[in-house]
């Protein structure tokens, strides 16, 4: 997979060169290039924004500068991801879809976002996805790009340390729509808090049942919206007793 990220704050994307992802980039399993949008600015002040038509607070990012950047960075076949508060909700399913693509280009806006014609123009030749990572407002798209890139690349074979965990995660295909169960490690007692005895029993069936019950309990408590969406066919009699 190739990743290109365009931003006026390229140093914001430095975390992409850390940890497991950074190792995949260093050894060439993932190609990563971060671009400073101001490279495509044309005036001597290298300006990238202007006042909004119709009035209103803040500034809007100029279409000419962004279009020049995407013309260079997003060839035919690439998928352009535009983080925006007004985007389609980013989900694990979207992460899985993006993980199957060869080339992702992230257009990270600032100010009040990109002139909409940047999206309309790019969509004439490549797929453009406007995505939101949640119902809150950030100051720009860089953090959202980091979130999407991490969620996507951890699904790529050979990037994540333990491929199994990408299956059993919350929202992973191994536990559709359930939050993951609590996790424990040594010591067996910590500040007067014990590990649930079933996890020490060696009884794998009982452990699996306890984990499933804890997932169901957590999901019911924290995400009743997910419970409402559960397919009843995926629940057995023991589930219904939780
Ligand atoms: N993904 C994601 C995000 C973002 C995100 C992503 C990308 C950018 C680029 C700039 N900003 C800042 C900003 C601030 C306010 C507004 C609203 N304005 C209202 C008046 C008309 C104009 C728009 C839009 C953009 C961004 C925020 N925030 N939250 C998410 N889940």
Short mmCIF file of C-alpha atoms and ligand atoms in Angstrom, two decimals:
data_model
loop_
_atom_site.label_atom_id
_atom_site.label_comp_id
_atom_site.label_asym_id
_atom_site.label_seq_id
_atom_site.Cartn_x
_atom_site.Cartn_y
_atom_site.Cartn_z
CA UNK A 1 0.00 0.00 0.00
CA UNK A 2 1.08 3.55 -0.79
CA UNK A 3 0.07 6.44 1.47
CA UNK A 4 0.37 10.12 0.56
CA UNK A 5 -0.61 12.83 3.02
CA UNK A 6 -0.92 16.53 2.10
CA UNK A 7 -0.97 19.11 4.91
CA UNK A 8 0.27 22.61 5.81
CA UNK A 9 1.66 20.97 8.97
CA UNK A 10 3.60 17.94 7.63
CA UNK A 11 5.36 17.52 10.96
CA UNK A 12 1.95 16.60 12.46
CA UNK A 13 2.29 13.29 10.60
CA UNK A 14 5.63 12.35 12.20
CA UNK A 15 3.92 9.65 14.37
CA UNK A 16 3.44 7.61 11.18
CA UNK A 17 7.14 6.82 11.29
CA UNK A 18 6.98 5.38 14.82
CA UNK A 19 6.16 1.89 16.15
CA UNK A 20 4.97 -1.01 13.99
CA UNK A 21 3.76 1.23 11.17
CA UNK A 22 7.08 3.07 11.17
CA UNK A 23 8.87 -0.27 10.82
CA UNK A 24 6.65 -1.25 7.88
CA UNK A 25 7.49 2.09 6.23
CA UNK A 26 11.22 1.76 6.97
CA UNK A 27 11.41 -1.69 5.39
CA UNK A 28 9.27 -0.78 2.39
CA UNK A 29 6.17 -2.85 3.14
CA UNK A 30 4.27 0.44 3.10
CA UNK A 31 5.27 3.48 1.00
CA UNK A 32 4.64 6.78 2.79
CA UNK A 33 5.18 10.34 1.59
CA UNK A 34 4.06 13.48 3.42
CA UNK A 35 3.75 16.68 1.35
CA UNK A 36 3.66 20.34 2.43
CA UNK A 37 0.65 21.92 0.68
CA UNK A 38 2.53 25.22 0.43
CA UNK A 39 4.71 23.59 -2.24
CA UNK A 40 1.80 24.26 -4.62
CA UNK A 41 1.08 27.82 -3.43
CA UNK A 42 1.68 30.35 -6.17
CA UNK A 43 2.00 33.79 -4.60
CA UNK A 44 5.03 35.15 -2.78
CA UNK A 45 3.25 34.77 0.57
CA UNK A 46 2.57 31.10 -0.29
CA UNK A 47 -1.05 31.63 0.81
CA UNK A 48 -3.40 28.64 0.90
CA UNK A 49 -6.62 30.19 2.22
CA UNK A 50 -9.05 33.02 1.54
CA UNK A 51 -12.24 34.56 2.91
CA UNK A 52 -15.48 32.56 2.49
CA UNK A 53 -18.00 33.54 -0.20
CA UNK A 54 -21.30 34.39 1.49
CA UNK A 55 -19.48 35.65 4.59
CA UNK A 56 -19.03 33.81 7.86
CA UNK A 57 -16.26 33.20 10.33
CA UNK A 58 -12.83 31.88 9.47
CA UNK A 59 -11.06 31.16 6.19
CA UNK A 60 -11.53 28.52 3.50
CA UNK A 61 -8.68 26.67 1.77
CA UNK A 62 -8.18 27.71 -1.84
CA UNK A 63 -9.23 25.34 -4.64
CA UNK A 64 -6.35 26.24 -6.98
CA UNK A 65 -3.65 25.24 -4.51
CA UNK A 66 -5.36 22.00 -3.46
CA UNK A 67 -6.23 21.02 -7.04
CA UNK A 68 -2.60 21.47 -8.13
CA UNK A 69 -1.46 19.30 -5.22
CA UNK A 70 -3.97 16.51 -5.89
CA UNK A 71 -3.20 16.60 -9.63
CA UNK A 72 0.38 15.71 -8.71
CA UNK A 73 -0.17 13.40 -5.73
CA UNK A 74 -3.36 11.49 -6.64
CA UNK A 75 -3.07 9.73 -10.02
CA UNK A 76 -5.85 7.64 -11.58
CA UNK A 77 -6.57 4.66 -9.35
CA UNK A 78 -5.80 6.44 -6.09
CA UNK A 79 -8.48 6.97 -3.43
CA UNK A 80 -8.54 10.47 -1.96
CA UNK A 81 -9.66 10.62 1.68
CA UNK A 82 -10.82 14.05 2.88
CA UNK A 83 -11.31 14.23 6.67
CA UNK A 84 -14.15 16.63 7.54
CA UNK A 85 -16.69 17.00 10.37
CA UNK A 86 -19.35 16.75 7.66
CA UNK A 87 -18.03 13.42 6.35
CA UNK A 88 -19.48 9.92 6.34
CA UNK A 89 -18.85 8.29 9.75
CA UNK A 90 -15.58 6.36 9.68
CA UNK A 91 -16.08 2.78 10.86
CA UNK A 92 -14.24 -0.53 11.12
CA UNK A 93 -16.03 -1.60 7.93
CA UNK A 94 -14.67 1.48 6.15
CA UNK A 95 -11.21 0.70 7.52
CA UNK A 96 -11.47 -2.83 6.10
CA UNK A 97 -12.57 -1.43 2.73
CA UNK A 98 -9.69 1.06 2.63
CA UNK A 99 -7.22 -1.68 3.65
CA UNK A 100 -7.97 -3.45 0.36
CA UNK A 101 -6.91 -0.43 -1.74
CA UNK A 102 -3.47 0.11 -3.24
CA UNK A 103 -3.07 3.90 -2.91
CA UNK A 104 -4.63 6.25 -0.37
CA UNK A 105 -4.14 10.04 -0.50
CA UNK A 106 -5.15 12.06 2.57
CA UNK A 107 -6.07 15.73 2.01
CA UNK A 108 -5.73 17.33 5.45
CA UNK A 109 -7.47 20.68 5.62
CA UNK A 110 -7.20 23.44 8.20
CA UNK A 111 -9.13 26.68 8.89
CA UNK A 112 -12.79 25.96 8.00
CA UNK A 113 -11.94 23.24 5.52
CA UNK A 114 -11.45 22.94 1.76
CA UNK A 115 -13.38 24.78 -0.97
CA UNK A 116 -15.94 22.14 -2.00
CA UNK A 117 -14.78 22.35 -5.61
CA UNK A 118 -11.57 20.57 -4.58
CA UNK A 119 -13.70 17.48 -3.89
CA UNK A 120 -15.89 17.95 -6.95
CA UNK A 121 -12.91 18.38 -9.29
CA UNK A 122 -10.93 15.44 -7.92
CA UNK A 123 -14.03 13.20 -8.05
CA UNK A 124 -14.03 13.61 -11.84
CA UNK A 125 -10.96 11.32 -12.06
CA UNK A 126 -10.49 9.47 -8.74
CA UNK A 127 -12.70 8.17 -5.93
CA UNK A 128 -13.03 10.77 -3.14
CA UNK A 129 -14.25 9.81 0.34
CA UNK A 130 -15.22 12.56 2.79
CA UNK A 131 -14.93 10.92 6.22
CA UNK A 132 -15.54 12.01 9.81
CA UNK A 133 -13.91 10.24 12.78
CA UNK A 134 -16.55 11.45 15.25
CA UNK A 135 -19.14 13.98 16.32
CA UNK A 136 -16.79 16.65 17.65
CA UNK A 137 -14.82 19.38 15.87
CA UNK A 138 -11.04 19.22 15.51
CA UNK A 139 -8.82 22.09 14.30
CA UNK A 140 -7.76 20.22 11.16
CA UNK A 141 -7.62 16.94 9.32
CA UNK A 142 -4.19 15.68 10.40
CA UNK A 143 -5.28 13.90 13.60
CA UNK A 144 -8.17 12.33 11.70
CA UNK A 145 -5.75 11.12 9.03
CA UNK A 146 -3.57 9.55 11.74
CA UNK A 147 -6.63 7.75 13.14
CA UNK A 148 -7.76 6.44 9.76
CA UNK A 149 -4.23 5.42 8.71
CA UNK A 150 -3.66 3.52 11.95
CA UNK A 151 -7.04 1.75 11.78
CA UNK A 152 -6.39 0.78 8.13
CA UNK A 153 -2.73 -0.25 8.26
CA UNK A 154 -3.15 -2.43 11.37
CA UNK A 155 -5.38 -4.64 9.18
CA UNK A 156 -2.63 -5.15 6.59
CA UNK A 157 -0.85 -8.52 6.81
CA UNK A 158 2.62 -8.17 8.26
CA UNK A 159 2.05 -4.72 9.77
CA UNK A 160 0.27 -5.55 13.03
CA UNK A 161 2.27 -7.63 15.53
CA UNK A 162 -0.61 -10.05 16.17
CA UNK A 163 -2.99 -10.53 13.21
CA UNK A 164 -5.38 -12.41 15.50
CA UNK A 165 -6.21 -9.28 17.52
CA UNK A 166 -7.48 -7.51 14.41
CA UNK A 167 -10.16 -10.22 14.34
CA UNK A 168 -11.20 -10.23 18.02
CA UNK A 169 -11.17 -6.43 18.46
CA UNK A 170 -14.33 -4.53 19.11
CA UNK A 171 -16.09 -4.11 15.78
CA UNK A 172 -13.78 -6.69 14.15
CA UNK A 173 -15.40 -9.43 12.12
CA UNK A 174 -14.69 -11.86 14.98
CA UNK A 175 -17.12 -10.05 17.30
CA UNK A 176 -19.49 -8.09 15.11
CA UNK A 177 -20.94 -5.13 16.99
CA UNK A 178 -19.73 -6.10 20.48
CA UNK A 179 -17.23 -4.24 22.67
CA UNK A 180 -14.25 -6.33 23.66
CA UNK A 181 -14.08 -8.05 27.07
CA UNK A 182 -11.76 -6.77 29.87
CA UNK A 183 -8.10 -7.87 29.66
CA UNK A 184 -5.77 -8.89 32.51
CA UNK A 185 -2.08 -9.77 32.90
CA UNK A 186 0.42 -10.40 35.76
CA UNK A 187 0.48 -9.95 38.72
CA UNK A 188 -2.49 -12.10 39.79
CA UNK A 189 -3.27 -9.51 42.52
CA UNK A 190 -2.58 -5.80 42.08
CA UNK A 191 -3.32 -3.21 44.81
CA UNK A 192 -5.89 -5.57 46.31
CA UNK A 193 -7.55 -6.21 42.93
CA UNK A 194 -7.66 -9.83 41.76
CA UNK A 195 -7.82 -11.37 38.30
CA UNK A 196 -11.23 -13.02 37.70
CA UNK A 197 -10.66 -16.66 38.83
CA UNK A 198 -12.13 -18.13 35.64
CA UNK A 199 -9.16 -16.71 33.70
CA UNK A 200 -6.81 -18.76 35.90
CA UNK A 201 -8.88 -21.96 35.58
CA UNK A 202 -7.48 -23.29 32.33
CA UNK A 203 -11.07 -24.15 31.40
CA UNK A 204 -11.15 -22.73 27.88
CA UNK A 205 -14.89 -23.18 27.40
CA UNK A 206 -15.61 -21.35 30.67
CA UNK A 207 -13.12 -18.61 29.74
CA UNK A 208 -14.73 -18.15 26.33
CA UNK A 209 -18.17 -18.00 27.96
CA UNK A 210 -16.98 -15.45 30.54
CA UNK A 211 -15.42 -13.28 27.83
CA UNK A 212 -18.57 -13.41 25.73
CA UNK A 213 -20.71 -12.52 28.76
CA UNK A 214 -18.44 -9.59 29.63
CA UNK A 215 -18.58 -8.31 26.05
CA UNK A 216 -22.37 -8.46 26.09
CA UNK A 217 -22.57 -6.77 29.52
CA UNK A 218 -20.18 -3.96 28.50
CA UNK A 219 -21.97 -3.41 25.21
CA UNK A 220 -25.39 -3.27 26.92
CA UNK A 221 -24.06 -0.77 29.50
CA UNK A 222 -21.93 1.48 27.27
CA UNK A 223 -23.35 1.13 23.79
CA UNK A 224 -27.09 0.30 23.87
CA UNK A 225 -27.14 1.58 20.27
CA UNK A 226 -24.99 -1.41 19.26
CA UNK A 227 -27.24 -3.86 21.13
CA UNK A 228 -30.20 -2.57 19.13
CA UNK A 229 -28.30 -3.39 15.94
CA UNK A 230 -27.23 -6.92 16.95
CA UNK A 231 -28.49 -9.70 14.70
CA UNK A 232 -30.57 -11.93 17.02
CA UNK A 233 -29.30 -14.92 15.02
CA UNK A 234 -25.80 -14.27 16.45
CA UNK A 235 -27.08 -14.62 20.04
CA UNK A 236 -27.39 -18.05 21.67
CA UNK A 237 -29.53 -18.97 24.70
CA UNK A 238 -26.66 -18.22 27.12
CA UNK A 239 -26.26 -14.78 25.52
CA UNK A 240 -29.91 -14.03 26.09
CA UNK A 241 -29.50 -14.94 29.76
CA UNK A 242 -26.85 -12.21 30.30
N1 LIG B 1 -12.49 13.93 10.17
C1 LIG B 1 -12.76 14.82 10.85
C2 LIG B 1 -13.12 15.82 11.78
C3 LIG B 1 -12.78 17.17 11.86
C4 LIG B 1 -12.03 18.04 10.93
C5 LIG B 1 -11.43 17.49 9.79
C6 LIG B 1 -10.79 18.32 8.88
C7 LIG B 1 -10.76 19.69 9.10
C8 LIG B 1 -10.26 20.79 8.36
C9 LIG B 1 -10.53 21.95 9.07
N2 LIG B 1 -11.18 21.60 10.20
C10 LIG B 1 -11.65 22.54 11.21
C11 LIG B 1 -13.09 22.86 11.00
C12 LIG B 1 -13.72 23.61 11.95
C13 LIG B 1 -15.07 23.94 11.79
C14 LIG B 1 -15.77 23.50 10.70
C15 LIG B 1 -17.25 23.85 10.57
N3 LIG B 1 -17.44 25.07 9.77
C16 LIG B 1 -18.79 25.58 10.01
C17 LIG B 1 -19.06 26.83 9.18
C18 LIG B 1 -18.91 26.52 7.69
C19 LIG B 1 -17.53 25.96 7.44
C20 LIG B 1 -17.24 24.77 8.33
C21 LIG B 1 -15.15 22.73 9.77
C22 LIG B 1 -13.78 22.41 9.91
C23 LIG B 1 -11.34 20.23 10.25
C24 LIG B 1 -11.96 19.42 11.17
N4 LIG B 1 -13.35 17.67 12.97
N5 LIG B 1 -14.02 16.67 13.58
C25 LIG B 1 -13.91 15.53 12.89
N6 LIG B 1 -14.49 14.33 13.21
#
